[in-house]
Amino acid sequence: EEGAPGRRGERERNEEAPAERGPGAAFHMFVLMEDLLDKLKLLSYEEEALRRHNMRPLSRHYFALPTNPGEQFFMFCTLAAWLISKAGHPFEQPQEYDDPNAVISNVLSELRSF
């Protein structure tokens, strides 16, 4: 009986932890994606990045939901390469069938050089 109040207190603290994030926490990634899309549009990503590669514009929740990981990864790499180039650092556009580890390594390496 002496251990019961301690267990109860631990259980109450553990149950409160997810509630601290709030009910909208599950939708935060959708808000972030919409903000990202707004910023990309301000940079004219549709005209400068997508048309050059014959790609469709992103939906409001493109990166928020895992629908086609290969396609999403290539889109991410394309946008990353375009943004790096737009920032004044020449960066070669990755190809769709390049090694993902090498592509990410190149992107991170370039970003560290900023």
JSON list of C-alpha atoms in Angstrom, two decimals:
[
{"chain": "A", "resi": 1, "resn": "GLU", "atom": "CA", "xyz": [0.00, 0.00, 0.00]},
{"chain": "A", "resi": 2, "resn": "GLU", "atom": "CA", "xyz": [2.86, 2.39, 0.71]},
{"chain": "A", "resi": 3, "resn": "GLY", "atom": "CA", "xyz": [4.13, 2.07, -2.89]},
{"chain": "A", "resi": 4, "resn": "ALA", "atom": "CA", "xyz": [0.71, 2.71, -4.41]},
{"chain": "A", "resi": 5, "resn": "PRO", "atom": "CA", "xyz": [0.68, 6.53, -4.03]},
{"chain": "A", "resi": 6, "resn": "GLY", "atom": "CA", "xyz": [4.13, 6.75, -5.63]},
{"chain": "A", "resi": 7, "resn": "ARG", "atom": "CA", "xyz": [3.00, 4.67, -8.57]},
{"chain": "A", "resi": 8, "resn": "ARG", "atom": "CA", "xyz": [-0.11, 6.71, -8.93]},
{"chain": "A", "resi": 9, "resn": "GLY", "atom": "CA", "xyz": [1.92, 9.93, -8.96]},
{"chain": "A", "resi": 10, "resn": "GLU", "atom": "CA", "xyz": [4.23, 8.52, -11.62]},
{"chain": "A", "resi": 11, "resn": "ARG", "atom": "CA", "xyz": [1.28, 7.46, -13.74]},
{"chain": "A", "resi": 12, "resn": "GLU", "atom": "CA", "xyz": [-0.31, 10.92, -13.47]},
{"chain": "A", "resi": 13, "resn": "ARG", "atom": "CA", "xyz": [2.92, 12.60, -14.57]},
{"chain": "A", "resi": 14, "resn": "ASN", "atom": "CA", "xyz": [3.30, 10.23, -17.54]},
{"chain": "A", "resi": 15, "resn": "GLU", "atom": "CA", "xyz": [-0.29, 10.81, -18.64]},
{"chain": "A", "resi": 16, "resn": "GLU", "atom": "CA", "xyz": [0.23, 14.58, -18.54]},
{"chain": "A", "resi": 17, "resn": "ALA", "atom": "CA", "xyz": [3.30, 14.53, -20.76]},
{"chain": "A", "resi": 18, "resn": "PRO", "atom": "CA", "xyz": [1.47, 14.06, -24.11]},
{"chain": "A", "resi": 19, "resn": "ALA", "atom": "CA", "xyz": [-1.23, 16.54, -23.06]},
{"chain": "A", "resi": 20, "resn": "GLU", "atom": "CA", "xyz": [1.43, 19.23, -22.53]},
{"chain": "A", "resi": 21, "resn": "ARG", "atom": "CA", "xyz": [1.98, 19.36, -26.29]},
{"chain": "A", "resi": 22, "resn": "GLY", "atom": "CA", "xyz": [-1.64, 20.25, -26.88]},
{"chain": "A", "resi": 23, "resn": "PRO", "atom": "CA", "xyz": [-4.29, 18.79, -29.15]},
{"chain": "A", "resi": 24, "resn": "GLY", "atom": "CA", "xyz": [-3.00, 20.58, -32.25]},
{"chain": "A", "resi": 25, "resn": "ALA", "atom": "CA", "xyz": [0.52, 19.12, -32.05]},
{"chain": "A", "resi": 26, "resn": "ALA", "atom": "CA", "xyz": [-0.36, 16.36, -34.50]},
{"chain": "A", "resi": 27, "resn": "PHE", "atom": "CA", "xyz": [-1.18, 18.99, -37.14]},
{"chain": "A", "resi": 28, "resn": "HIS", "atom": "CA", "xyz": [1.93, 21.12, -36.61]},
{"chain": "A", "resi": 29, "resn": "MET", "atom": "CA", "xyz": [3.73, 19.44, -39.54]},
{"chain": "A", "resi": 30, "resn": "PHE", "atom": "CA", "xyz": [0.90, 20.54, -41.86]},
{"chain": "A", "resi": 31, "resn": "VAL", "atom": "CA", "xyz": [1.29, 24.14, -40.73]},
{"chain": "A", "resi": 32, "resn": "LEU", "atom": "CA", "xyz": [5.06, 23.95, -41.28]},
{"chain": "A", "resi": 33, "resn": "MET", "atom": "CA", "xyz": [4.55, 22.57, -44.78]},
{"chain": "A", "resi": 34, "resn": "GLU", "atom": "CA", "xyz": [2.15, 25.37, -45.67]},
{"chain": "A", "resi": 35, "resn": "ASP", "atom": "CA", "xyz": [4.67, 27.93, -44.39]},
{"chain": "A", "resi": 36, "resn": "LEU", "atom": "CA", "xyz": [7.42, 26.27, -46.43]},
{"chain": "A", "resi": 37, "resn": "LEU", "atom": "CA", "xyz": [5.28, 26.36, -49.55]},
{"chain": "A", "resi": 38, "resn": "ASP", "atom": "CA", "xyz": [4.50, 30.06, -49.03]},
{"chain": "A", "resi": 39, "resn": "LYS", "atom": "CA", "xyz": [8.22, 30.82, -48.73]},
{"chain": "A", "resi": 40, "resn": "LEU", "atom": "CA", "xyz": [9.05, 28.78, -51.83]},
{"chain": "A", "resi": 41, "resn": "LYS", "atom": "CA", "xyz": [6.39, 30.65, -53.78]},
{"chain": "A", "resi": 42, "resn": "LEU", "atom": "CA", "xyz": [7.89, 33.97, -52.70]},
{"chain": "A", "resi": 43, "resn": "LEU", "atom": "CA", "xyz": [11.17, 32.75, -54.19]},
{"chain": "A", "resi": 44, "resn": "SER", "atom": "CA", "xyz": [9.38, 31.80, -57.45]},
{"chain": "A", "resi": 45, "resn": "TYR", "atom": "CA", "xyz": [10.24, 28.12, -57.11]},
{"chain": "A", "resi": 46, "resn": "GLU", "atom": "CA", "xyz": [7.58, 27.16, -59.66]},
{"chain": "A", "resi": 47, "resn": "GLU", "atom": "CA", "xyz": [9.16, 29.19, -62.45]},
{"chain": "A", "resi": 48, "resn": "GLU", "atom": "CA", "xyz": [12.81, 28.77, -61.52]},
{"chain": "A", "resi": 49, "resn": "ALA", "atom": "CA", "xyz": [13.06, 25.23, -60.17]},
{"chain": "A", "resi": 50, "resn": "LEU", "atom": "CA", "xyz": [10.07, 23.18, -61.25]},
{"chain": "A", "resi": 51, "resn": "ARG", "atom": "CA", "xyz": [9.70, 24.23, -64.88]},
{"chain": "A", "resi": 52, "resn": "ARG", "atom": "CA", "xyz": [13.39, 23.61, -65.49]},
{"chain": "A", "resi": 53, "resn": "HIS", "atom": "CA", "xyz": [12.92, 19.98, -64.43]},
{"chain": "A", "resi": 54, "resn": "ASN", "atom": "CA", "xyz": [9.36, 19.46, -65.73]},
{"chain": "A", "resi": 55, "resn": "MET", "atom": "CA", "xyz": [8.00, 18.87, -62.23]},
{"chain": "A", "resi": 56, "resn": "ARG", "atom": "CA", "xyz": [4.55, 19.55, -60.85]},
{"chain": "A", "resi": 57, "resn": "PRO", "atom": "CA", "xyz": [3.99, 22.15, -58.12]},
{"chain": "A", "resi": 58, "resn": "LEU", "atom": "CA", "xyz": [3.90, 20.88, -54.56]},
{"chain": "A", "resi": 59, "resn": "SER", "atom": "CA", "xyz": [0.62, 20.34, -52.77]},
{"chain": "A", "resi": 60, "resn": "ARG", "atom": "CA", "xyz": [0.03, 22.03, -49.43]},
{"chain": "A", "resi": 61, "resn": "HIS", "atom": "CA", "xyz": [0.91, 18.82, -47.60]},
{"chain": "A", "resi": 62, "resn": "TYR", "atom": "CA", "xyz": [3.49, 17.27, -49.92]},
{"chain": "A", "resi": 63, "resn": "PHE", "atom": "CA", "xyz": [6.21, 16.64, -47.33]},
{"chain": "A", "resi": 64, "resn": "ALA", "atom": "CA", "xyz": [3.83, 16.27, -44.37]},
{"chain": "A", "resi": 65, "resn": "LEU", "atom": "CA", "xyz": [2.52, 12.86, -45.45]},
{"chain": "A", "resi": 66, "resn": "PRO", "atom": "CA", "xyz": [4.73, 9.99, -46.66]},
{"chain": "A", "resi": 67, "resn": "THR", "atom": "CA", "xyz": [3.09, 9.09, -49.97]},
{"chain": "A", "resi": 68, "resn": "ASN", "atom": "CA", "xyz": [5.98, 8.24, -52.31]},
{"chain": "A", "resi": 69, "resn": "PRO", "atom": "CA", "xyz": [9.30, 8.44, -50.43]},
{"chain": "A", "resi": 70, "resn": "GLY", "atom": "CA", "xyz": [11.47, 8.15, -53.54]},
{"chain": "A", "resi": 71, "resn": "GLU", "atom": "CA", "xyz": [9.67, 10.96, -55.33]},
{"chain": "A", "resi": 72, "resn": "GLN", "atom": "CA", "xyz": [9.57, 13.10, -52.20]},
{"chain": "A", "resi": 73, "resn": "PHE", "atom": "CA", "xyz": [13.29, 12.58, -51.61]},
{"chain": "A", "resi": 74, "resn": "PHE", "atom": "CA", "xyz": [14.12, 13.59, -55.18]},
{"chain": "A", "resi": 75, "resn": "MET", "atom": "CA", "xyz": [11.90, 16.69, -54.87]},
{"chain": "A", "resi": 76, "resn": "PHE", "atom": "CA", "xyz": [13.65, 17.58, -51.61]},
{"chain": "A", "resi": 77, "resn": "CYS", "atom": "CA", "xyz": [17.08, 17.19, -53.26]},
{"chain": "A", "resi": 78, "resn": "THR", "atom": "CA", "xyz": [16.00, 19.24, -56.27]},
{"chain": "A", "resi": 79, "resn": "LEU", "atom": "CA", "xyz": [14.74, 22.04, -54.04]},
{"chain": "A", "resi": 80, "resn": "ALA", "atom": "CA", "xyz": [17.83, 21.90, -51.83]},
{"chain": "A", "resi": 81, "resn": "ALA", "atom": "CA", "xyz": [20.13, 22.15, -54.87]},
{"chain": "A", "resi": 82, "resn": "TRP", "atom": "CA", "xyz": [18.09, 25.04, -56.26]},
{"chain": "A", "resi": 83, "resn": "LEU", "atom": "CA", "xyz": [18.12, 26.91, -52.93]},
{"chain": "A", "resi": 84, "resn": "ILE", "atom": "CA", "xyz": [21.87, 26.42, -52.53]},
{"chain": "A", "resi": 85, "resn": "SER", "atom": "CA", "xyz": [22.44, 27.74, -56.05]},
{"chain": "A", "resi": 86, "resn": "LYS", "atom": "CA", "xyz": [20.05, 30.63, -55.40]},
{"chain": "A", "resi": 87, "resn": "ALA", "atom": "CA", "xyz": [22.14, 31.52, -52.34]},
{"chain": "A", "resi": 88, "resn": "GLY", "atom": "CA", "xyz": [25.16, 32.00, -54.60]},
{"chain": "A", "resi": 89, "resn": "HIS", "atom": "CA", "xyz": [26.94, 28.67, -54.21]},
{"chain": "A", "resi": 90, "resn": "PRO", "atom": "CA", "xyz": [27.11, 26.66, -57.45]},
{"chain": "A", "resi": 91, "resn": "PHE", "atom": "CA", "xyz": [25.65, 23.23, -56.80]},
{"chain": "A", "resi": 92, "resn": "GLU", "atom": "CA", "xyz": [25.12, 20.43, -59.27]},
{"chain": "A", "resi": 93, "resn": "GLN", "atom": "CA", "xyz": [21.54, 19.23, -59.57]},
{"chain": "A", "resi": 94, "resn": "PRO", "atom": "CA", "xyz": [21.27, 15.64, -58.28]},
{"chain": "A", "resi": 95, "resn": "GLN", "atom": "CA", "xyz": [19.88, 13.02, -60.64]},
{"chain": "A", "resi": 96, "resn": "GLU", "atom": "CA", "xyz": [16.93, 10.82, -59.72]},
{"chain": "A", "resi": 97, "resn": "TYR", "atom": "CA", "xyz": [18.99, 7.63, -59.51]},
{"chain": "A", "resi": 98, "resn": "ASP", "atom": "CA", "xyz": [22.02, 9.03, -57.64]},
{"chain": "A", "resi": 99, "resn": "ASP", "atom": "CA", "xyz": [22.97, 7.36, -54.37]},
{"chain": "A", "resi": 100, "resn": "PRO", "atom": "CA", "xyz": [20.78, 8.99, -51.68]},
{"chain": "A", "resi": 101, "resn": "ASN", "atom": "CA", "xyz": [23.57, 8.89, -49.09]},
{"chain": "A", "resi": 102, "resn": "ALA", "atom": "CA", "xyz": [25.97, 10.65, -51.44]},
{"chain": "A", "resi": 103, "resn": "VAL", "atom": "CA", "xyz": [23.37, 13.28, -52.35]},
{"chain": "A", "resi": 104, "resn": "ILE", "atom": "CA", "xyz": [22.59, 14.07, -48.73]},
{"chain": "A", "resi": 105, "resn": "SER", "atom": "CA", "xyz": [26.27, 14.11, -47.88]},
{"chain": "A", "resi": 106, "resn": "ASN", "atom": "CA", "xyz": [26.89, 16.64, -50.68]},
{"chain": "A", "resi": 107, "resn": "VAL", "atom": "CA", "xyz": [23.97, 18.83, -49.58]},
{"chain": "A", "resi": 108, "resn": "LEU", "atom": "CA", "xyz": [25.10, 18.83, -45.94]},
{"chain": "A", "resi": 109, "resn": "SER", "atom": "CA", "xyz": [28.69, 19.47, -46.91]},
{"chain": "A", "resi": 110, "resn": "GLU", "atom": "CA", "xyz": [27.66, 22.45, -49.01]},
{"chain": "A", "resi": 111, "resn": "LEU", "atom": "CA", "xyz": [25.46, 23.82, -46.24]},
{"chain": "A", "resi": 112, "resn": "ARG", "atom": "CA", "xyz": [28.30, 23.53, -43.71]},
{"chain": "A", "resi": 113, "resn": "SER", "atom": "CA", "xyz": [30.46, 25.66, -46.02]},
{"chain": "A", "resi": 114, "resn": "PHE", "atom": "CA", "xyz": [27.99, 28.58, -45.77]}
]
